[in-house]
mmCIF file of C-alpha atoms and ligand atoms in Angstrom:
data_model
loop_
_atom_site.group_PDB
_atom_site.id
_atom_site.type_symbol
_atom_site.label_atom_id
_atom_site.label_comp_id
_atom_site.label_asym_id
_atom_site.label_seq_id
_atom_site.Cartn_x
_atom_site.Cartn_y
_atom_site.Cartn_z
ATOM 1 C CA UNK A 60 13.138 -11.836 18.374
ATOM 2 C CA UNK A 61 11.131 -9.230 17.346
ATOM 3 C CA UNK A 62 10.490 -6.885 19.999
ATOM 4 C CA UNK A 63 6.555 -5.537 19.985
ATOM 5 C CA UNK A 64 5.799 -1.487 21.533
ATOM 6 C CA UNK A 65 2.192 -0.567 22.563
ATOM 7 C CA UNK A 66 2.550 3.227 21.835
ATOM 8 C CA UNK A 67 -0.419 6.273 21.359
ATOM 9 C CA UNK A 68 -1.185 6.700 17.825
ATOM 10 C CA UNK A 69 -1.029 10.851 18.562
ATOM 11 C CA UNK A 70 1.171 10.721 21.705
ATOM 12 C CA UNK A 71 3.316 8.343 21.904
ATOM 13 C CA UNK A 72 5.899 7.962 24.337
ATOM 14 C CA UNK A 73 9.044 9.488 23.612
ATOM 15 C CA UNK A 74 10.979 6.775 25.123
ATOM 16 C CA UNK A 75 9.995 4.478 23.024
ATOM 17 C CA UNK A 76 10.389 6.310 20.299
ATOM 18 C CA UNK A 77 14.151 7.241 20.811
ATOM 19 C CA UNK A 78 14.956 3.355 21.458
ATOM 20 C CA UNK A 79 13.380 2.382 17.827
ATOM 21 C CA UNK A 80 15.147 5.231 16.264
ATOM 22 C CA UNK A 81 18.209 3.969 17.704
ATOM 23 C CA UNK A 82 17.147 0.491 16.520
ATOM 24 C CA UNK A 83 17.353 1.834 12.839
ATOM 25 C CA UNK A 84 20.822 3.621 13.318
ATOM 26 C CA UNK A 85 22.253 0.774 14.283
ATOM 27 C CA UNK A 86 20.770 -0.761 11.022
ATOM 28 C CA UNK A 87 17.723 -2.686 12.115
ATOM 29 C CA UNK A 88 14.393 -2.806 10.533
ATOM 30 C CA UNK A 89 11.777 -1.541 12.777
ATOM 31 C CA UNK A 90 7.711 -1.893 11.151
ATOM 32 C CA UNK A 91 5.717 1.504 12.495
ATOM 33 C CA UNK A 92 2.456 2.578 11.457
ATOM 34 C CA UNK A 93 1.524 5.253 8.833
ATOM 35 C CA UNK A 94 -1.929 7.017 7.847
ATOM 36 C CA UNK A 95 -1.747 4.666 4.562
ATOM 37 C CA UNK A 96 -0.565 0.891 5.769
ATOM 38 C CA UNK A 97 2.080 -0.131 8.075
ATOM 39 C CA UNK A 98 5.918 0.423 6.730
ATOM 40 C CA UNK A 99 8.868 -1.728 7.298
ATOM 41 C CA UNK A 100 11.375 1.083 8.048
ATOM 42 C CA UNK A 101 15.205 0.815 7.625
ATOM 43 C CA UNK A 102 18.033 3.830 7.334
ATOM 44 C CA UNK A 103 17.924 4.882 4.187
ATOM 45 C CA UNK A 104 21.478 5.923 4.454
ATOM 46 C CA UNK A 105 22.786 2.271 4.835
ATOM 47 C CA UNK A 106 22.812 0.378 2.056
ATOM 48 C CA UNK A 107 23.041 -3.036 4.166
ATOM 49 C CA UNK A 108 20.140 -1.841 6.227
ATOM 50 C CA UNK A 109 18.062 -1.664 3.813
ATOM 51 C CA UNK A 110 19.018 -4.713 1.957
ATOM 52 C CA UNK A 111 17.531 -6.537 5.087
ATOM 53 C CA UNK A 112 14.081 -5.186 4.250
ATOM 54 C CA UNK A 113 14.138 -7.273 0.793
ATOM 55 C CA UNK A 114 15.521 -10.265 2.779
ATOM 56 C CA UNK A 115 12.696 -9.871 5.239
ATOM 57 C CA UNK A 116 10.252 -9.164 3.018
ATOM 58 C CA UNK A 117 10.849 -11.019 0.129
ATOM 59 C CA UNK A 118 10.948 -8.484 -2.182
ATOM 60 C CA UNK A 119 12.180 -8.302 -5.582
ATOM 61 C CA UNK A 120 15.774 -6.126 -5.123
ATOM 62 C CA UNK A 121 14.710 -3.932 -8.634
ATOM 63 C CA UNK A 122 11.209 -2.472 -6.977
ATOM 64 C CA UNK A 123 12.735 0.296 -5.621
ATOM 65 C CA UNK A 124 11.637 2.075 -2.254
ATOM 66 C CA UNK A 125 9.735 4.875 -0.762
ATOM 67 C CA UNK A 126 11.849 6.973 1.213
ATOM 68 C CA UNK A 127 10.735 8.680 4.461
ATOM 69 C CA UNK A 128 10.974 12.183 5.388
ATOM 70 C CA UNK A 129 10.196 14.314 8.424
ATOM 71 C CA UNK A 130 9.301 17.320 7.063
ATOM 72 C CA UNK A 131 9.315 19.181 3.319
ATOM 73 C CA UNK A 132 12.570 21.236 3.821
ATOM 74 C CA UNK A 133 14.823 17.746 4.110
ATOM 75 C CA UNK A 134 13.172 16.740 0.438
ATOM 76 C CA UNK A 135 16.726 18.661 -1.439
ATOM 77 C CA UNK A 136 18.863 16.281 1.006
ATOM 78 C CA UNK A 137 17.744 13.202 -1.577
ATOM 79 C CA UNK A 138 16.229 14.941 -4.295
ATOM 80 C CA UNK A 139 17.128 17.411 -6.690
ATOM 81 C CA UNK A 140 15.959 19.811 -9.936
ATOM 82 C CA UNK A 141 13.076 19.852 -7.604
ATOM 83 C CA UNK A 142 10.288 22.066 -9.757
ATOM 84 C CA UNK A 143 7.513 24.496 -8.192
ATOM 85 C CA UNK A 144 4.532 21.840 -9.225
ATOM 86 C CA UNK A 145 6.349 19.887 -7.416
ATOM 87 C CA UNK A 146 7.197 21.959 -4.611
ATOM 88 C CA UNK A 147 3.076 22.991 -4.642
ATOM 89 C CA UNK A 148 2.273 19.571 -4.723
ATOM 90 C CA UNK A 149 4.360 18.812 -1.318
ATOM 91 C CA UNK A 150 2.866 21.922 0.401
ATOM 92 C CA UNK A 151 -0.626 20.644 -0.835
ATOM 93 C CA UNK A 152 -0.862 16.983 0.393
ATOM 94 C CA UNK A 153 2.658 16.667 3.294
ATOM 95 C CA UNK A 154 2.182 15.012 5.310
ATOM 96 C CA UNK A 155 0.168 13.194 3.797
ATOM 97 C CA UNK A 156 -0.356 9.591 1.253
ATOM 98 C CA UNK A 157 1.264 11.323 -1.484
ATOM 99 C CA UNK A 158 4.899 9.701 -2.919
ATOM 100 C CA UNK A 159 6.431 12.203 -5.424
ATOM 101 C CA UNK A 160 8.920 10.628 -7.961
ATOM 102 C CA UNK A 161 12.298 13.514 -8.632
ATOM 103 C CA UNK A 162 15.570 13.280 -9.919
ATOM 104 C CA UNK A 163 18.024 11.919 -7.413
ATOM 105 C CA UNK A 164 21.325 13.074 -5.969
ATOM 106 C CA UNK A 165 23.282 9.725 -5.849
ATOM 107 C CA UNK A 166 23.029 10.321 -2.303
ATOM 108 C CA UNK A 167 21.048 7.258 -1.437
ATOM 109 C CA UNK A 168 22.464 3.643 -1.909
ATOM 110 C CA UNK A 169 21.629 1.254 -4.978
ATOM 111 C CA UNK A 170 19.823 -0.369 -2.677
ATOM 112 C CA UNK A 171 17.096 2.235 -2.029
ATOM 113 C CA UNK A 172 16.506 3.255 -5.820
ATOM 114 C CA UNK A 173 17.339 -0.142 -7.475
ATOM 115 C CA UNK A 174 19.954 1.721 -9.556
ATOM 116 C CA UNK A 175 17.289 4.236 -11.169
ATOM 117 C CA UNK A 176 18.447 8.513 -11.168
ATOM 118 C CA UNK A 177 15.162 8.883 -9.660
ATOM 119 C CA UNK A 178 13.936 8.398 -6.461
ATOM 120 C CA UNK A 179 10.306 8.174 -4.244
ATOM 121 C CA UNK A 180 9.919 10.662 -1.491
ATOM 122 C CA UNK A 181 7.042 11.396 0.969
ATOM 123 C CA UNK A 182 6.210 12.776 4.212
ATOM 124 C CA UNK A 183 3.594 10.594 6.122
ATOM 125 C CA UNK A 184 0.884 11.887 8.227
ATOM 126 C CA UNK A 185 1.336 9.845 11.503
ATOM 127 C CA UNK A 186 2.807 10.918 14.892
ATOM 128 C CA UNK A 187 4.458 7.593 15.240
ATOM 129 C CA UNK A 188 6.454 7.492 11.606
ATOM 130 C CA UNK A 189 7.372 11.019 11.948
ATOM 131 C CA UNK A 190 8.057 10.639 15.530
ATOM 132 C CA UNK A 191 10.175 7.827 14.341
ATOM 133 C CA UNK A 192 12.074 9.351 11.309
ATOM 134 C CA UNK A 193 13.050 12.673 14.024
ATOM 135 C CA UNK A 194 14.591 10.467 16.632
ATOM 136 C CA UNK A 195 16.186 8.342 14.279
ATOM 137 C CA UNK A 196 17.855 11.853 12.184
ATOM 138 C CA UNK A 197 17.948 10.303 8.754
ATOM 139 C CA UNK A 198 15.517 9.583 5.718
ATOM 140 C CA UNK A 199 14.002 6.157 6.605
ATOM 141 C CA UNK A 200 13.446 4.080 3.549
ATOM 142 C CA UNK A 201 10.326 2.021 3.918
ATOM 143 C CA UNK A 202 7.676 -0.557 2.009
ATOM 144 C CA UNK A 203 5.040 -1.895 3.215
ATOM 145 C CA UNK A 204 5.437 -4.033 6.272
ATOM 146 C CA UNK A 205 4.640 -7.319 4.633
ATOM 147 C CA UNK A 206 5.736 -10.507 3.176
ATOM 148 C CA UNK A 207 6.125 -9.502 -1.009
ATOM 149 C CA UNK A 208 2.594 -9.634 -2.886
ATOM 150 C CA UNK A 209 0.471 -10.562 -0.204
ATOM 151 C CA UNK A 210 -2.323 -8.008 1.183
ATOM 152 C CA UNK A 211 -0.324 -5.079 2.843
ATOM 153 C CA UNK A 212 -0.287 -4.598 6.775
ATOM 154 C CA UNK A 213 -3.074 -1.940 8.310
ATOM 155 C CA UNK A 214 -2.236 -3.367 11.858
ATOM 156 C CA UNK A 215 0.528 -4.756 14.047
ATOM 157 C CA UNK A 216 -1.245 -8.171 14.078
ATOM 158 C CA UNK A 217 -0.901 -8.204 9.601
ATOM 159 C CA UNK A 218 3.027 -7.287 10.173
ATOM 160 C CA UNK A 219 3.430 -9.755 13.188
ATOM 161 C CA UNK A 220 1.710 -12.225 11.321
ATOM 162 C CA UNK A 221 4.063 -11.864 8.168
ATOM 163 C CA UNK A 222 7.519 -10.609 9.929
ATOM 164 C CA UNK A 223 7.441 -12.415 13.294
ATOM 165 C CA UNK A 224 11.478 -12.958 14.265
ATOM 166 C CA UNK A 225 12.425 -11.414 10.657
ATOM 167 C CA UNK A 226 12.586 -7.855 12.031
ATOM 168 C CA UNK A 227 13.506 -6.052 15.146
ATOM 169 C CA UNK A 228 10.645 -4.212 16.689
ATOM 170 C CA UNK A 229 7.191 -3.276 15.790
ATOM 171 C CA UNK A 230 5.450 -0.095 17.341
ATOM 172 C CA UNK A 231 1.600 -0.868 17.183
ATOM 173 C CA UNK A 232 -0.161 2.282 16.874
ATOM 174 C CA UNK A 233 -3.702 1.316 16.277
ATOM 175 C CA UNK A 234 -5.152 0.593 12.823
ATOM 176 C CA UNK A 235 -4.011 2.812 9.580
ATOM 177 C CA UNK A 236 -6.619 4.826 8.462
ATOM 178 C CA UNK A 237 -6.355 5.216 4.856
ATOM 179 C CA UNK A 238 -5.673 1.592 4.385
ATOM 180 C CA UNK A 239 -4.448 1.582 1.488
ATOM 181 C CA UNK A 240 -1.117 2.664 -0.068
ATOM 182 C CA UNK A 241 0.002 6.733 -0.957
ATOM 183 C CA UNK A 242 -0.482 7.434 -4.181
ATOM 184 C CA UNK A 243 2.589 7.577 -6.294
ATOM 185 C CA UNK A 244 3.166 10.581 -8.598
ATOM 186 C CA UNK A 245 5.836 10.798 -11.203
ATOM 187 C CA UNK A 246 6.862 14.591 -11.223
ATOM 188 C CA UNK A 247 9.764 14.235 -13.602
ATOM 189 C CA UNK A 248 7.866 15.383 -17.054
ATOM 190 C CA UNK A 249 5.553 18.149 -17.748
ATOM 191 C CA UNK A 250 2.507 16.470 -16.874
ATOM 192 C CA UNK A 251 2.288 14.733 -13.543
ATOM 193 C CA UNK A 252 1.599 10.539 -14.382
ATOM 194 C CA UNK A 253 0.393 8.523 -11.305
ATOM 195 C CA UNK A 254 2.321 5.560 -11.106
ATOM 196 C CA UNK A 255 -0.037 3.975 -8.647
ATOM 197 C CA UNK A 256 -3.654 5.028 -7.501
ATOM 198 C CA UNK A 257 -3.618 5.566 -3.406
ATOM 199 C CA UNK A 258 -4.542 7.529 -0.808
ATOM 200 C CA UNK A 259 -4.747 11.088 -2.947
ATOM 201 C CA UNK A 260 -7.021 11.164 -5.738
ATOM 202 C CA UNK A 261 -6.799 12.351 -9.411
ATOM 203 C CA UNK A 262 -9.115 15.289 -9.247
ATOM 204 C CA UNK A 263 -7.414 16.205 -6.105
ATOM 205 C CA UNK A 264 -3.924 16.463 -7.802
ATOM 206 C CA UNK A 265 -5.351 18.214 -10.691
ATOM 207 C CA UNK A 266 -6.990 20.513 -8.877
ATOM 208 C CA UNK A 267 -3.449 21.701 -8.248
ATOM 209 C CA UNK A 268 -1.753 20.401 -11.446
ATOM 210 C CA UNK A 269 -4.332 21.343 -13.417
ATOM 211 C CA UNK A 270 -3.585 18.088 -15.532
ATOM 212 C CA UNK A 271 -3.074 14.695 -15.071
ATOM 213 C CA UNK A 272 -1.618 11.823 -16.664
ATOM 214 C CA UNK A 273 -2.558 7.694 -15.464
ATOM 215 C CA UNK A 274 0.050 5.633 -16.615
ATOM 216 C CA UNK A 275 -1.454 3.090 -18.799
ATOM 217 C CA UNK A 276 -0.328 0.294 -16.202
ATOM 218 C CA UNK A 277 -2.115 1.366 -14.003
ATOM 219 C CA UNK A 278 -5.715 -0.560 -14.756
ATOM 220 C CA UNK A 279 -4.041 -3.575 -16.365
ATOM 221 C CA UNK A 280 -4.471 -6.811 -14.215
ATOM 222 C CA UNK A 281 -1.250 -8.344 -15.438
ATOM 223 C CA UNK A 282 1.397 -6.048 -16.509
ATOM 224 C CA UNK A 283 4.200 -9.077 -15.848
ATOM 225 C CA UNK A 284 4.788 -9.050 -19.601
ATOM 226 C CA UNK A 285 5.056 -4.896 -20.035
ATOM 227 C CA UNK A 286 9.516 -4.936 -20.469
ATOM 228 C CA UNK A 287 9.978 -1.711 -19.027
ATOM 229 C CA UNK A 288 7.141 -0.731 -16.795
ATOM 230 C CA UNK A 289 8.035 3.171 -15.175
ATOM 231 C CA UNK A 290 7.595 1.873 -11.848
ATOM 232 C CA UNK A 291 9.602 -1.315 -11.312
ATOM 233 C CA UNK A 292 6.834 -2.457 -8.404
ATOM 234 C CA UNK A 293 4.070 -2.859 -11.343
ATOM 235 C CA UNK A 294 5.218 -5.799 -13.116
ATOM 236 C CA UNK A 295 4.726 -7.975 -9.685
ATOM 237 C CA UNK A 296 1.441 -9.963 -8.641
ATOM 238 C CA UNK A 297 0.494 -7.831 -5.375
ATOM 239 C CA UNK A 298 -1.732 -7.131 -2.136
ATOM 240 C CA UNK A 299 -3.012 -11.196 -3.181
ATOM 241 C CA UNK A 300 -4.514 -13.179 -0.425
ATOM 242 C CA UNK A 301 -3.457 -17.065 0.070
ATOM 243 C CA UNK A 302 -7.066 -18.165 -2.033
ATOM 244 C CA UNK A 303 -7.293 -17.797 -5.507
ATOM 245 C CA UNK A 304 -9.566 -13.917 -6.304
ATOM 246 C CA UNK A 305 -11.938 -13.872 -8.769
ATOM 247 C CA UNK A 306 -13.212 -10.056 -9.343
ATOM 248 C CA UNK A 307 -16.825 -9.868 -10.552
ATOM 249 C CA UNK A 308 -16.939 -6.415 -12.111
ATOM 250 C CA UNK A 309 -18.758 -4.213 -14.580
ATOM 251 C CA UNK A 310 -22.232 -3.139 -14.829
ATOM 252 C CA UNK A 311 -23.096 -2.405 -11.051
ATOM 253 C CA UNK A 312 -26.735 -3.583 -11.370
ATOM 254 C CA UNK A 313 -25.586 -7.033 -12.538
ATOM 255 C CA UNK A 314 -22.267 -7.409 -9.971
ATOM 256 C CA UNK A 315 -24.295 -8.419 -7.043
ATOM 257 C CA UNK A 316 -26.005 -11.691 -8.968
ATOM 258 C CA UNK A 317 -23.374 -12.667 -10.657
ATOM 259 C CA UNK A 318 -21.194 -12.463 -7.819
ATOM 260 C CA UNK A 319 -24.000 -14.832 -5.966
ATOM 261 C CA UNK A 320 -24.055 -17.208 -8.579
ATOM 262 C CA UNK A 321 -20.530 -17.352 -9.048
ATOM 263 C CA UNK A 322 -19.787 -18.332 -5.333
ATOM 264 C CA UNK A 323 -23.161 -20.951 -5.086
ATOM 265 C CA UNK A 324 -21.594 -22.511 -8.115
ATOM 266 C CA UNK A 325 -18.221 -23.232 -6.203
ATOM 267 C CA UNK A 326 -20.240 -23.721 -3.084
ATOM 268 C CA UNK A 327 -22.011 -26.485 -4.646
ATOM 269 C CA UNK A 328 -18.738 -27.990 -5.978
ATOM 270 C CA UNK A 329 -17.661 -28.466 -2.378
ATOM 271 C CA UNK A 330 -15.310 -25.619 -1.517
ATOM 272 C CA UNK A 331 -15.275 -23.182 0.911
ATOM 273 C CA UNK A 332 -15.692 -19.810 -0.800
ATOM 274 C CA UNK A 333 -15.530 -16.407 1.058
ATOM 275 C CA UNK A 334 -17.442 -14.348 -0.665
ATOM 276 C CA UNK A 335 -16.296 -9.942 -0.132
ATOM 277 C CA UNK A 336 -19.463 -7.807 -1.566
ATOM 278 C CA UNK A 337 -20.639 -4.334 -1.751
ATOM 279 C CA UNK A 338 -23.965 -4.982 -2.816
ATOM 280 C CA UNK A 339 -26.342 -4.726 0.054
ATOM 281 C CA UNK A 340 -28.913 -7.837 -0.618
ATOM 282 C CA UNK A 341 -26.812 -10.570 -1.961
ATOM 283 C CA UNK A 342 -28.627 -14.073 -1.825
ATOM 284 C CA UNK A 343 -26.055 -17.023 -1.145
ATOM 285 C CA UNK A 344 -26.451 -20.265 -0.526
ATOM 286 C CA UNK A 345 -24.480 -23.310 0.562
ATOM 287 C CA UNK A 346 -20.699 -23.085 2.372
ATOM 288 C CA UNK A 347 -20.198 -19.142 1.698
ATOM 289 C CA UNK A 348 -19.034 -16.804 4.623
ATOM 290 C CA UNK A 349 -19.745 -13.441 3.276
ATOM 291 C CA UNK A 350 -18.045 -10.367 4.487
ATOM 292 C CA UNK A 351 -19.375 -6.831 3.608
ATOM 293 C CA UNK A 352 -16.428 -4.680 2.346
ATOM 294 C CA UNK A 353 -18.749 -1.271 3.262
ATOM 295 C CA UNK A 354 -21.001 1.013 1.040
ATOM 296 C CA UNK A 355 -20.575 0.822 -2.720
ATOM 297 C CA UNK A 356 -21.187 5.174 -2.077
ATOM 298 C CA UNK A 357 -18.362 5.357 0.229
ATOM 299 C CA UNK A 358 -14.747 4.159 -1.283
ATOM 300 C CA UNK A 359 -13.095 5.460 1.544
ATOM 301 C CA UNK A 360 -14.636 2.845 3.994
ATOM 302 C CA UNK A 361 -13.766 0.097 1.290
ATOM 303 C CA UNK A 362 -10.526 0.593 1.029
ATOM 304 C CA UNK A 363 -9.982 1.010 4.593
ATOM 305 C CA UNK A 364 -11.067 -2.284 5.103
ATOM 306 C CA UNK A 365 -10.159 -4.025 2.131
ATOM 307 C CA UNK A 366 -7.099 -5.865 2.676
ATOM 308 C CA UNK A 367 -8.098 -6.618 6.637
ATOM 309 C CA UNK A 368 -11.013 -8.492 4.479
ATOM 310 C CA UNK A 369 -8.367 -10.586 2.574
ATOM 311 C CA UNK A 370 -6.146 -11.618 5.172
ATOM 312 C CA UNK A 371 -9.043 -12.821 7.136
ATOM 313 C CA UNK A 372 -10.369 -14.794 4.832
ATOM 314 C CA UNK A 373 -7.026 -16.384 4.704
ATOM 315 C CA UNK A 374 -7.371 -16.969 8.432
ATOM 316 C CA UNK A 375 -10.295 -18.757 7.655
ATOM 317 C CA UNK A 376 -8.978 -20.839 5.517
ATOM 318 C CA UNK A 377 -11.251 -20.332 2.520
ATOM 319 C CA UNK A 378 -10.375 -22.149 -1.398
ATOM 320 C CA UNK A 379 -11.755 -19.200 -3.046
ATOM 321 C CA UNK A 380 -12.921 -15.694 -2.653
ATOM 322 C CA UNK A 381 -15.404 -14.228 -4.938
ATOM 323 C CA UNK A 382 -15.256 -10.514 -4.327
ATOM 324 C CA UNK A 383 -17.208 -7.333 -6.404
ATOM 325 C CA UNK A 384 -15.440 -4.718 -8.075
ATOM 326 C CA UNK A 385 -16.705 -1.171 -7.500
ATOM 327 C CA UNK A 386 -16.119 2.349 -9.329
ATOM 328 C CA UNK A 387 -13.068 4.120 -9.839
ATOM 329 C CA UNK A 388 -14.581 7.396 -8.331
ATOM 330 C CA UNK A 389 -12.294 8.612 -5.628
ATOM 331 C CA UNK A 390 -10.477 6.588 -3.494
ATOM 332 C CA UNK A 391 -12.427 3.692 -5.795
ATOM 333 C CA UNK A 392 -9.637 3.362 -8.224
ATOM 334 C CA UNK A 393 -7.078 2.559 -5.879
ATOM 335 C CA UNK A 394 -9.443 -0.257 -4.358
ATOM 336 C CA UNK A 395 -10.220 -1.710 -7.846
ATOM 337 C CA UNK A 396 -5.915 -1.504 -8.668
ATOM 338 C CA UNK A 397 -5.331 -3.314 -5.655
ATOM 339 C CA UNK A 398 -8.340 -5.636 -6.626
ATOM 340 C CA UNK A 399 -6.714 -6.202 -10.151
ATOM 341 C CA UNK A 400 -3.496 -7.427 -8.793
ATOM 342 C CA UNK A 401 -4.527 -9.504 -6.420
ATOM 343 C CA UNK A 402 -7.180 -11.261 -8.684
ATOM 344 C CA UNK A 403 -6.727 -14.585 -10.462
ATOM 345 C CA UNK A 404 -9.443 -14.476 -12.563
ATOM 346 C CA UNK A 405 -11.299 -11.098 -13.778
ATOM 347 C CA UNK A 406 -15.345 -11.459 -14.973
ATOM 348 C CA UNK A 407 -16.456 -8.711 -16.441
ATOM 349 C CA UNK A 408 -21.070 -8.444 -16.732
HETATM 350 P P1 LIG B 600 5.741 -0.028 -1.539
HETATM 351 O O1 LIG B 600 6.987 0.432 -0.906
HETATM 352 O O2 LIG B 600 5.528 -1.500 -1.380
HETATM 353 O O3 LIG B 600 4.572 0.804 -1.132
HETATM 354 O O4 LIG B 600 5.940 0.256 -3.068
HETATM 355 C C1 LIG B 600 6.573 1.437 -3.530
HETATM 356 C C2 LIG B 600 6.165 1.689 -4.940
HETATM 357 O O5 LIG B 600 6.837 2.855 -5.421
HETATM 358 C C3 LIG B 600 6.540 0.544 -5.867
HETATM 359 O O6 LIG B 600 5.492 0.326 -6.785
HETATM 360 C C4 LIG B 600 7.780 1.077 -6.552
HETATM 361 O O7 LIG B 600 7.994 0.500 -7.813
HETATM 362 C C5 LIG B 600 7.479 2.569 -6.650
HETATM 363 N N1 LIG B 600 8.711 3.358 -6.765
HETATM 364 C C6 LIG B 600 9.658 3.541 -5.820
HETATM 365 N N2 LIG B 600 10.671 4.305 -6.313
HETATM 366 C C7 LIG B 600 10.362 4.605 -7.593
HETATM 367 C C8 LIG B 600 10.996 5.358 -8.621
HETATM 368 N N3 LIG B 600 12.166 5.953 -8.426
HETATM 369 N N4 LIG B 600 10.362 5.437 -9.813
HETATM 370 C C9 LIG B 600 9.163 4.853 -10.016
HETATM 371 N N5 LIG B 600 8.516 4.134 -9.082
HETATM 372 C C10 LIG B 600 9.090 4.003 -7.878
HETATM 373 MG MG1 LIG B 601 3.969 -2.920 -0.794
#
């Protein structure tokens, strides 16, 4: 049985709090809510632990996972050869959706790292995770609360609806707010390379870095055939709804009609198409249930709402969604990553 808590996203009960730390230190898997997506948190100290989270999940055991921690000054008790970027980096954007990628101790099981001498740190900006990771005294290693490659979780009802009787407790602290994932920052080299586009920008880590790298992965829709990808989690089909995706993107004058003829067309061919747009005055016709993702001028509202969008077009059952790719501006090129992934089927006008 999975056990659900009701708690205040900024003050919640300490009670609570100290029974679902407990709950981890006794090696259960307990899903809490971060500023980026909901996490599926484990000790990160206990190898069996956190083998549960793949079992629950259904995750690949080489994509290796994040790993929680309270504040900046525990980052040396799983990291080391820590450098100042890195350190400036940390006191920059922690708490916050930022994942830094450092050498490793060998303090952490197999388990956590998937055998690599690196490992993925960050310090989430929530009251509940850090709340969480305190009571519970130990790094808490944790991916996103959700089955493996479909949309990640930005409220209770996404991680009850995927982990239901697989894990031991969910605290529901209100919707994330990013809604999308941290982004995740290789710090090993010279030059910082972002592994994955999320909640922190480009410009705003070379504003500190002064330069930054994008690993070439990064914009690819299907990396499954790149052998040795630097992070394990990019050769996986991700964040994909049940229905088939096809991304309409490219010139942003042309998106919107495309987009509309795209979806009449399979309309017409008697299937139910959601269709997930940006463009204000889209004209559809036929079986389409449209759902507007936000303002193609503010990324931040699209990717908070972006995978909600997915997984309820799921609930509705849809054959096909048709949805519009936006620019890579800001918080943008984590929504059109995410977008990649999940698609099927990638038109470019
Ligand atoms: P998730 O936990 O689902 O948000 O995914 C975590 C992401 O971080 C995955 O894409 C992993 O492959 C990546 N990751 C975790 N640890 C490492 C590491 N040591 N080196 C490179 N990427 C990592
Ligand atoms: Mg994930």
């Amino acid at each position: 049985m999975t056990m659900y808590w009701k708690v205040d996203a900024k003050w919640p009960d300490l009670q609570i709090i100290r029974r679902a730390g407990f709950t981890l230190l006794r090696g259960g898997l307990v899903a809490f809510p971060t500023e980026t997506v909901y996490g599926l948190g484990a000790n990160a100290m206990d190898g069996e632990a956190v083998s549960c989270i793949f079992a629950a999940k259904g995750r690949p055991v080489d994509n290796p996972l994040i790993v929680h921690l309270e504040d900046m000054h525990k980052v040396d008790t799983v990291a080391a050869g820590i450098s100042p970027l890195a350190t400036a980096l940390m006191q920059k954007f922690w708490p916050g959706p930022l994942t830094l990628v450092l050498p490793g101790t060998g303090v952490l099981p197999g388990e956590v790292t998937a055998g690599l001498d690196t490992v993925a740190v960050r310090v989430p900006n929530h009251a509940v995770a850090l709340g969480l990771i305190k009571a519970a005294g130990v790094p808490v290693a944790a991916p996103s609360a959700n089955t493996s490659g479909s949309p990640s979780p930005t409220t209770a009802g996404h991680v009850l609806a995927d982990l239901d009787g697989k894990i031991d407790a969910v605290l529901d602290g209100g919707p994330a707010g990013v809604g999308v994932e941290s982004t995740v920052l290789d710090v090993t080299g010279k030059i910082p390379v972002i592994l994955r586009p999320g909640g922190v920008t480009p410009s705003q880590i070379k504003a500190i870095a002064g330069a930054v790298e994008l690993d070439p992965a990064v914009m690819v829709s299907t990396v499954h055939e790149a052998d040795r990808p630097r992070s394990p989690g990019m050769k996986y089909r991700h964040y994909a709804p049940g229905a088939p995706l096809v991304l309409v993107e490219g010139d942003e004058d042309k998106t919107g009609g495309m987009l509309a003829e795209i979806a009449t067309d399979y309309a017409h061919s008697g299937r139910r198409v959601g269709v997930l747009a940006v463009t204000e005055d889209i004209n559809l016709n036929g079986n389409v249930q449209l759902l507007k993702l936000g303002c193609k001028s503010d990324p931040g509202t699209l990717a908070a709402n972006l995978y909600s969008a997915l997984r309820d077009f799921d609930r509705r059952g849809v054959d096909v969604i048709v949805a519009e790719g936006i620019s890579t501006q800001g918080l943008g090129l984590a929504v059109m990553n995410r977008l990649r992934r999940a698609a099927d089927r990638i038109i470019v006008v």
